[in-house]
Amino acid sequence: MVTLKYKDESDRAYGLGGMAVCMFMLDMEQYIDDISLDSKPDEGLRLTVDFFHSPNQQLSAKSVWKDNLNRFQLTTGLLVSNVLSRALVRHNEDVSRDLGELLISKLTEEGTSACALEKDEIRDLYYKTFSFFHGVFSDYRVASMLNDFVNTLREERILDRERIFNSFRALMSR
C-alpha cells in the first residue's frame, strides 16, 4: 500500500529538507522560522507569523480567491517537494505512479475546498509543479546541498532560520 507517511527519521529529514528547498525556489524563504526533526508530524517546518496573515476584509472576492490559489500552489509545491526529495535524492528512484495518484487525490480534496478548482485544473497544476521540482531535485548540486542539510539536521535536531539560509544560500541566486 502506498502512503505519504515517513518510513524513518532520515525519510522525515529529507522530506523537511525538500520543503525548505521548495520555499527557496518559490522565493518564500523569508517565511521560514525553523525546521525541527523532533516536532509533531505536521509541524516540522515552522513558518513565521507573517505567513499566516488574515485576509483584508475589504478585499474583493477575486483577490481573496487569488490569495487562496497562491496558498494552494504553495501547498502543492511543498507536498511534491517533500515526496521528490525523499524519492530522487534519498532513494535515487522516481515517484511511482501509485504515489503520484495518491498525491493528486490529496491535492484534489484541498484544491476543491480551498479554491473550488476542478479536478482537471488541479491535475494540471500538479503536473506543472511536479515537472518543475523534478528538475530541481534531479540537479546534483541541489542533491548535494540537501544531503549536507539532512546530515546537519539529524545531528542538531533543530535548525533556525540562519542555519537553513546558510545551507541553501546557493538556491537564492538561481
PDB file of C-alpha atoms in Angstrom:
ATOM      1  CA  MET A   1       0.000   0.000   0.000  1.00  0.00           C
ATOM      2  CA  VAL A   2       1.270   3.439  -0.948  1.00  0.00           C
ATOM      3  CA  THR A   3       1.479   6.031   1.821  1.00  0.00           C
ATOM      4  CA  LEU A   4       2.825   9.517   2.399  1.00  0.00           C
ATOM      5  CA  LYS A   5       3.979   8.638   5.930  1.00  0.00           C
ATOM      6  CA  TYR A   6       7.658   8.821   6.750  1.00  0.00           C
ATOM      7  CA  LYS A   7       9.442   5.490   6.948  1.00  0.00           C
ATOM      8  CA  ASP A   8      12.023   6.656   9.467  1.00  0.00           C
ATOM      9  CA  GLU A   9      13.856   9.701  10.802  1.00  0.00           C
ATOM     10  CA  SER A  10      16.057  10.022   7.735  1.00  0.00           C
ATOM     11  CA  ASP A  11      12.996   9.953   5.486  1.00  0.00           C
ATOM     12  CA  ARG A  12      11.467  12.772   7.529  1.00  0.00           C
ATOM     13  CA  ALA A  13      14.683  14.798   7.359  1.00  0.00           C
ATOM     14  CA  TYR A  14      14.731  14.516   3.555  1.00  0.00           C
ATOM     15  CA  GLY A  15      11.055  15.461   3.398  1.00  0.00           C
ATOM     16  CA  LEU A  16      11.577  18.543   5.543  1.00  0.00           C
ATOM     17  CA  GLY A  17      14.685  19.469   3.562  1.00  0.00           C
ATOM     18  CA  GLY A  18      12.700  19.160   0.355  1.00  0.00           C
ATOM     19  CA  MET A  19      10.103  21.534   1.726  1.00  0.00           C
ATOM     20  CA  ALA A  20      12.827  24.061   2.574  1.00  0.00           C
ATOM     21  CA  VAL A  21      14.139  23.809  -0.997  1.00  0.00           C
ATOM     22  CA  CYS A  22      10.600  24.491  -2.227  1.00  0.00           C
ATOM     23  CA  MET A  23      10.357  27.642  -0.112  1.00  0.00           C
ATOM     24  CA  PHE A  24      13.643  28.909  -1.581  1.00  0.00           C
ATOM     25  CA  MET A  25      12.695  28.062  -5.155  1.00  0.00           C
ATOM     26  CA  LEU A  26       9.357  29.891  -4.803  1.00  0.00           C
ATOM     27  CA  ASP A  27      11.019  32.940  -3.187  1.00  0.00           C
ATOM     28  CA  MET A  28       9.176  32.305   0.064  1.00  0.00           C
ATOM     29  CA  GLU A  29      12.234  31.581   2.216  1.00  0.00           C
ATOM     30  CA  GLN A  30      11.658  34.713   4.324  1.00  0.00           C
ATOM     31  CA  TYR A  31       8.706  32.887   5.923  1.00  0.00           C
ATOM     32  CA  ILE A  32      10.803  30.000   7.281  1.00  0.00           C
ATOM     33  CA  ASP A  33      11.218  30.190  11.050  1.00  0.00           C
ATOM     34  CA  ASP A  34      12.887  26.845  11.774  1.00  0.00           C
ATOM     35  CA  ILE A  35      12.905  23.146  10.984  1.00  0.00           C
ATOM     36  CA  SER A  36      12.722  20.546  13.727  1.00  0.00           C
ATOM     37  CA  LEU A  37      13.138  16.814  13.406  1.00  0.00           C
ATOM     38  CA  ASP A  38      11.575  16.260  16.838  1.00  0.00           C
ATOM     39  CA  SER A  39       8.390  18.286  16.338  1.00  0.00           C
ATOM     40  CA  LYS A  40       4.884  16.902  15.876  1.00  0.00           C
ATOM     41  CA  PRO A  41       4.240  15.297  12.462  1.00  0.00           C
ATOM     42  CA  ASP A  42       2.774  18.373  10.721  1.00  0.00           C
ATOM     43  CA  GLU A  43       4.964  20.931  12.458  1.00  0.00           C
ATOM     44  CA  GLY A  44       8.459  20.088  11.216  1.00  0.00           C
ATOM     45  CA  LEU A  45       8.688  23.184   9.023  1.00  0.00           C
ATOM     46  CA  ARG A  46       7.620  26.124  11.137  1.00  0.00           C
ATOM     47  CA  LEU A  47       6.702  29.336   9.347  1.00  0.00           C
ATOM     48  CA  THR A  48       6.805  32.887  10.681  1.00  0.00           C
ATOM     49  CA  VAL A  49       3.730  34.683  11.955  1.00  0.00           C
ATOM     50  CA  ASP A  50       3.842  36.948   8.869  1.00  0.00           C
ATOM     51  CA  PHE A  51       2.982  33.992   6.671  1.00  0.00           C
ATOM     52  CA  PHE A  52      -0.334  33.471   8.426  1.00  0.00           C
ATOM     53  CA  HIS A  53      -1.787  36.912   7.767  1.00  0.00           C
ATOM     54  CA  SER A  54      -5.534  37.299   7.812  1.00  0.00           C
ATOM     55  CA  PRO A  55      -7.045  38.409   4.536  1.00  0.00           C
ATOM     56  CA  ASN A  56      -8.164  42.014   4.483  1.00  0.00           C
ATOM     57  CA  GLN A  57     -11.942  42.091   4.936  1.00  0.00           C
ATOM     58  CA  GLN A  58     -12.215  44.843   2.325  1.00  0.00           C
ATOM     59  CA  LEU A  59     -10.590  42.816  -0.457  1.00  0.00           C
ATOM     60  CA  SER A  60     -12.683  41.713  -3.376  1.00  0.00           C
ATOM     61  CA  ALA A  61     -13.785  38.107  -3.696  1.00  0.00           C
ATOM     62  CA  LYS A  62     -11.381  37.762  -6.631  1.00  0.00           C
ATOM     63  CA  SER A  63      -8.429  38.950  -4.511  1.00  0.00           C
ATOM     64  CA  VAL A  64      -9.314  36.532  -1.714  1.00  0.00           C
ATOM     65  CA  TRP A  65      -9.621  33.700  -4.251  1.00  0.00           C
ATOM     66  CA  LYS A  66      -6.202  34.589  -5.741  1.00  0.00           C
ATOM     67  CA  ASP A  67      -4.673  34.518  -2.259  1.00  0.00           C
ATOM     68  CA  ASN A  68      -6.246  31.097  -1.646  1.00  0.00           C
ATOM     69  CA  LEU A  69      -4.964  29.894  -5.023  1.00  0.00           C
ATOM     70  CA  ASN A  70      -1.427  31.095  -4.211  1.00  0.00           C
ATOM     71  CA  ARG A  71      -1.536  29.227  -0.903  1.00  0.00           C
ATOM     72  CA  PHE A  72      -2.802  26.103  -2.641  1.00  0.00           C
ATOM     73  CA  GLN A  73       0.035  26.366  -5.171  1.00  0.00           C
ATOM     74  CA  LEU A  74       2.496  26.587  -2.273  1.00  0.00           C
ATOM     75  CA  THR A  75       0.862  23.583  -0.594  1.00  0.00           C
ATOM     76  CA  THR A  76       1.214  21.668  -3.861  1.00  0.00           C
ATOM     77  CA  GLY A  77       4.881  22.646  -4.123  1.00  0.00           C
ATOM     78  CA  LEU A  78       5.598  21.659  -0.525  1.00  0.00           C
ATOM     79  CA  LEU A  79       3.926  18.272  -0.865  1.00  0.00           C
ATOM     80  CA  VAL A  80       5.560  17.491  -4.203  1.00  0.00           C
ATOM     81  CA  SER A  81       8.978  18.669  -2.970  1.00  0.00           C
ATOM     82  CA  ASN A  82       8.707  16.574   0.174  1.00  0.00           C
ATOM     83  CA  VAL A  83       7.989  13.436  -1.851  1.00  0.00           C
ATOM     84  CA  LEU A  84      10.517  14.135  -4.633  1.00  0.00           C
ATOM     85  CA  SER A  85      13.298  14.867  -2.156  1.00  0.00           C
ATOM     86  CA  ARG A  86      12.699  11.533  -0.451  1.00  0.00           C
ATOM     87  CA  ALA A  87      12.451   9.619  -3.732  1.00  0.00           C
ATOM     88  CA  LEU A  88      15.030  11.249  -6.015  1.00  0.00           C
ATOM     89  CA  VAL A  89      17.677  12.367  -3.543  1.00  0.00           C
ATOM     90  CA  ARG A  90      17.415   9.832  -0.744  1.00  0.00           C
ATOM     91  CA  HIS A  91      16.468   6.704  -2.694  1.00  0.00           C
ATOM     92  CA  ASN A  92      17.667   7.673  -6.184  1.00  0.00           C
ATOM     93  CA  GLU A  93      14.381   6.479  -7.698  1.00  0.00           C
ATOM     94  CA  ASP A  94      11.402   8.115  -9.313  1.00  0.00           C
ATOM     95  CA  VAL A  95       7.960   8.545  -7.767  1.00  0.00           C
ATOM     96  CA  SER A  96       5.717   5.572  -8.532  1.00  0.00           C
ATOM     97  CA  ARG A  97       2.515   6.007 -10.499  1.00  0.00           C
ATOM     98  CA  ASP A  98       0.509   4.938  -7.423  1.00  0.00           C
ATOM     99  CA  LEU A  99       2.194   7.555  -5.251  1.00  0.00           C
ATOM    100  CA  GLY A 100       1.560  10.204  -7.906  1.00  0.00           C
ATOM    101  CA  GLU A 101      -2.121   9.301  -7.946  1.00  0.00           C
ATOM    102  CA  LEU A 102      -2.233   9.476  -4.136  1.00  0.00           C
ATOM    103  CA  LEU A 103      -0.711  12.975  -4.290  1.00  0.00           C
ATOM    104  CA  ILE A 104      -3.286  14.071  -6.849  1.00  0.00           C
ATOM    105  CA  SER A 105      -6.066  12.624  -4.706  1.00  0.00           C
ATOM    106  CA  LYS A 106      -4.912  14.536  -1.613  1.00  0.00           C
ATOM    107  CA  LEU A 107      -4.461  17.733  -3.605  1.00  0.00           C
ATOM    108  CA  THR A 108      -7.891  17.348  -5.194  1.00  0.00           C
ATOM    109  CA  GLU A 109      -9.516  17.390  -1.756  1.00  0.00           C
ATOM    110  CA  GLU A 110      -7.602  20.533  -0.785  1.00  0.00           C
ATOM    111  CA  GLY A 111      -7.931  22.356  -4.124  1.00  0.00           C
ATOM    112  CA  THR A 112     -11.636  21.727  -4.341  1.00  0.00           C
ATOM    113  CA  SER A 113     -12.338  23.051  -0.845  1.00  0.00           C
ATOM    114  CA  ALA A 114      -9.794  25.914  -0.781  1.00  0.00           C
ATOM    115  CA  CYS A 115     -10.215  27.303  -4.286  1.00  0.00           C
ATOM    116  CA  ALA A 116     -13.169  25.495  -5.881  1.00  0.00           C
ATOM    117  CA  LEU A 117     -10.833  24.193  -8.585  1.00  0.00           C
ATOM    118  CA  GLU A 118     -11.949  21.478 -10.956  1.00  0.00           C
ATOM    119  CA  LYS A 119     -10.162  18.111 -10.968  1.00  0.00           C
ATOM    120  CA  ASP A 120      -8.502  18.797 -14.335  1.00  0.00           C
ATOM    121  CA  GLU A 121      -7.195  22.177 -13.089  1.00  0.00           C
ATOM    122  CA  ILE A 122      -5.717  20.509 -10.018  1.00  0.00           C
ATOM    123  CA  ARG A 123      -4.183  17.736 -12.117  1.00  0.00           C
ATOM    124  CA  ASP A 124      -2.636  20.317 -14.483  1.00  0.00           C
ATOM    125  CA  LEU A 125      -1.199  22.271 -11.548  1.00  0.00           C
ATOM    126  CA  TYR A 126       0.167  19.066 -10.043  1.00  0.00           C
ATOM    127  CA  TYR A 127       1.924  18.033 -13.290  1.00  0.00           C
ATOM    128  CA  LYS A 128       3.364  21.512 -13.824  1.00  0.00           C
ATOM    129  CA  THR A 129       4.636  21.606 -10.231  1.00  0.00           C
ATOM    130  CA  PHE A 130       5.925  18.032 -10.392  1.00  0.00           C
ATOM    131  CA  SER A 131       7.818  18.709 -13.615  1.00  0.00           C
ATOM    132  CA  PHE A 132       9.446  21.855 -12.231  1.00  0.00           C
ATOM    133  CA  PHE A 133      10.533  20.296  -8.942  1.00  0.00           C
ATOM    134  CA  HIS A 134      11.598  17.039 -10.614  1.00  0.00           C
ATOM    135  CA  GLY A 135      14.174  19.132 -12.459  1.00  0.00           C
ATOM    136  CA  VAL A 136      15.211  20.858  -9.247  1.00  0.00           C
ATOM    137  CA  PHE A 137      15.740  17.649  -7.260  1.00  0.00           C
ATOM    138  CA  SER A 138      17.449  15.921 -10.195  1.00  0.00           C
ATOM    139  CA  ASP A 139      20.207  18.561 -10.096  1.00  0.00           C
ATOM    140  CA  TYR A 140      23.279  17.102  -8.401  1.00  0.00           C
ATOM    141  CA  ARG A 141      24.085  20.467  -6.760  1.00  0.00           C
ATOM    142  CA  VAL A 142      20.685  20.573  -5.072  1.00  0.00           C
ATOM    143  CA  ALA A 143      21.072  16.922  -4.039  1.00  0.00           C
ATOM    144  CA  SER A 144      24.477  17.694  -2.531  1.00  0.00           C
ATOM    145  CA  MET A 145      23.124  20.672  -0.553  1.00  0.00           C
ATOM    146  CA  LEU A 146      20.185  18.566   0.590  1.00  0.00           C
ATOM    147  CA  ASN A 147      22.374  15.668   1.721  1.00  0.00           C
ATOM    148  CA  ASP A 148      24.529  18.068   3.761  1.00  0.00           C
ATOM    149  CA  PHE A 149      21.401  19.694   5.215  1.00  0.00           C
ATOM    150  CA  VAL A 150      19.924  16.327   6.240  1.00  0.00           C
ATOM    151  CA  ASN A 151      23.169  15.299   7.956  1.00  0.00           C
ATOM    152  CA  THR A 152      23.238  18.566   9.900  1.00  0.00           C
ATOM    153  CA  LEU A 153      19.547  18.352  10.800  1.00  0.00           C
ATOM    154  CA  ARG A 154      19.889  14.776  12.031  1.00  0.00           C
ATOM    155  CA  GLU A 155      22.879  15.785  14.130  1.00  0.00           C
ATOM    156  CA  GLU A 156      21.464  19.013  15.598  1.00  0.00           C
ATOM    157  CA  ARG A 157      17.727  18.081  15.576  1.00  0.00           C
ATOM    158  CA  ILE A 158      16.543  21.675  15.019  1.00  0.00           C
ATOM    159  CA  LEU A 159      17.860  24.356  12.696  1.00  0.00           C
ATOM    160  CA  ASP A 160      16.964  28.021  12.940  1.00  0.00           C
ATOM    161  CA  ARG A 161      16.402  30.341  10.017  1.00  0.00           C
ATOM    162  CA  GLU A 162      20.039  31.406   9.770  1.00  0.00           C
ATOM    163  CA  ARG A 163      21.320  27.821   9.590  1.00  0.00           C
ATOM    164  CA  ILE A 164      18.708  26.961   6.959  1.00  0.00           C
ATOM    165  CA  PHE A 165      19.630  30.035   4.907  1.00  0.00           C
ATOM    166  CA  ASN A 166      23.308  29.110   5.105  1.00  0.00           C
ATOM    167  CA  SER A 167      22.526  25.566   3.949  1.00  0.00           C
ATOM    168  CA  PHE A 168      20.587  26.700   0.886  1.00  0.00           C
ATOM    169  CA  ARG A 169      22.115  30.109   0.144  1.00  0.00           C
ATOM    170  CA  ALA A 170      23.125  28.993  -3.368  1.00  0.00           C
ATOM    171  CA  LEU A 171      19.451  28.472  -4.233  1.00  0.00           C
ATOM    172  CA  MET A 172      18.759  32.157  -3.696  1.00  0.00           C
ATOM    173  CA  SER A 173      20.788  33.039  -6.776  1.00  0.00           C
ATOM    174  CA  ARG A 174      19.040  30.538  -9.089  1.00  0.00           C
TER     175      ARG A 174
END
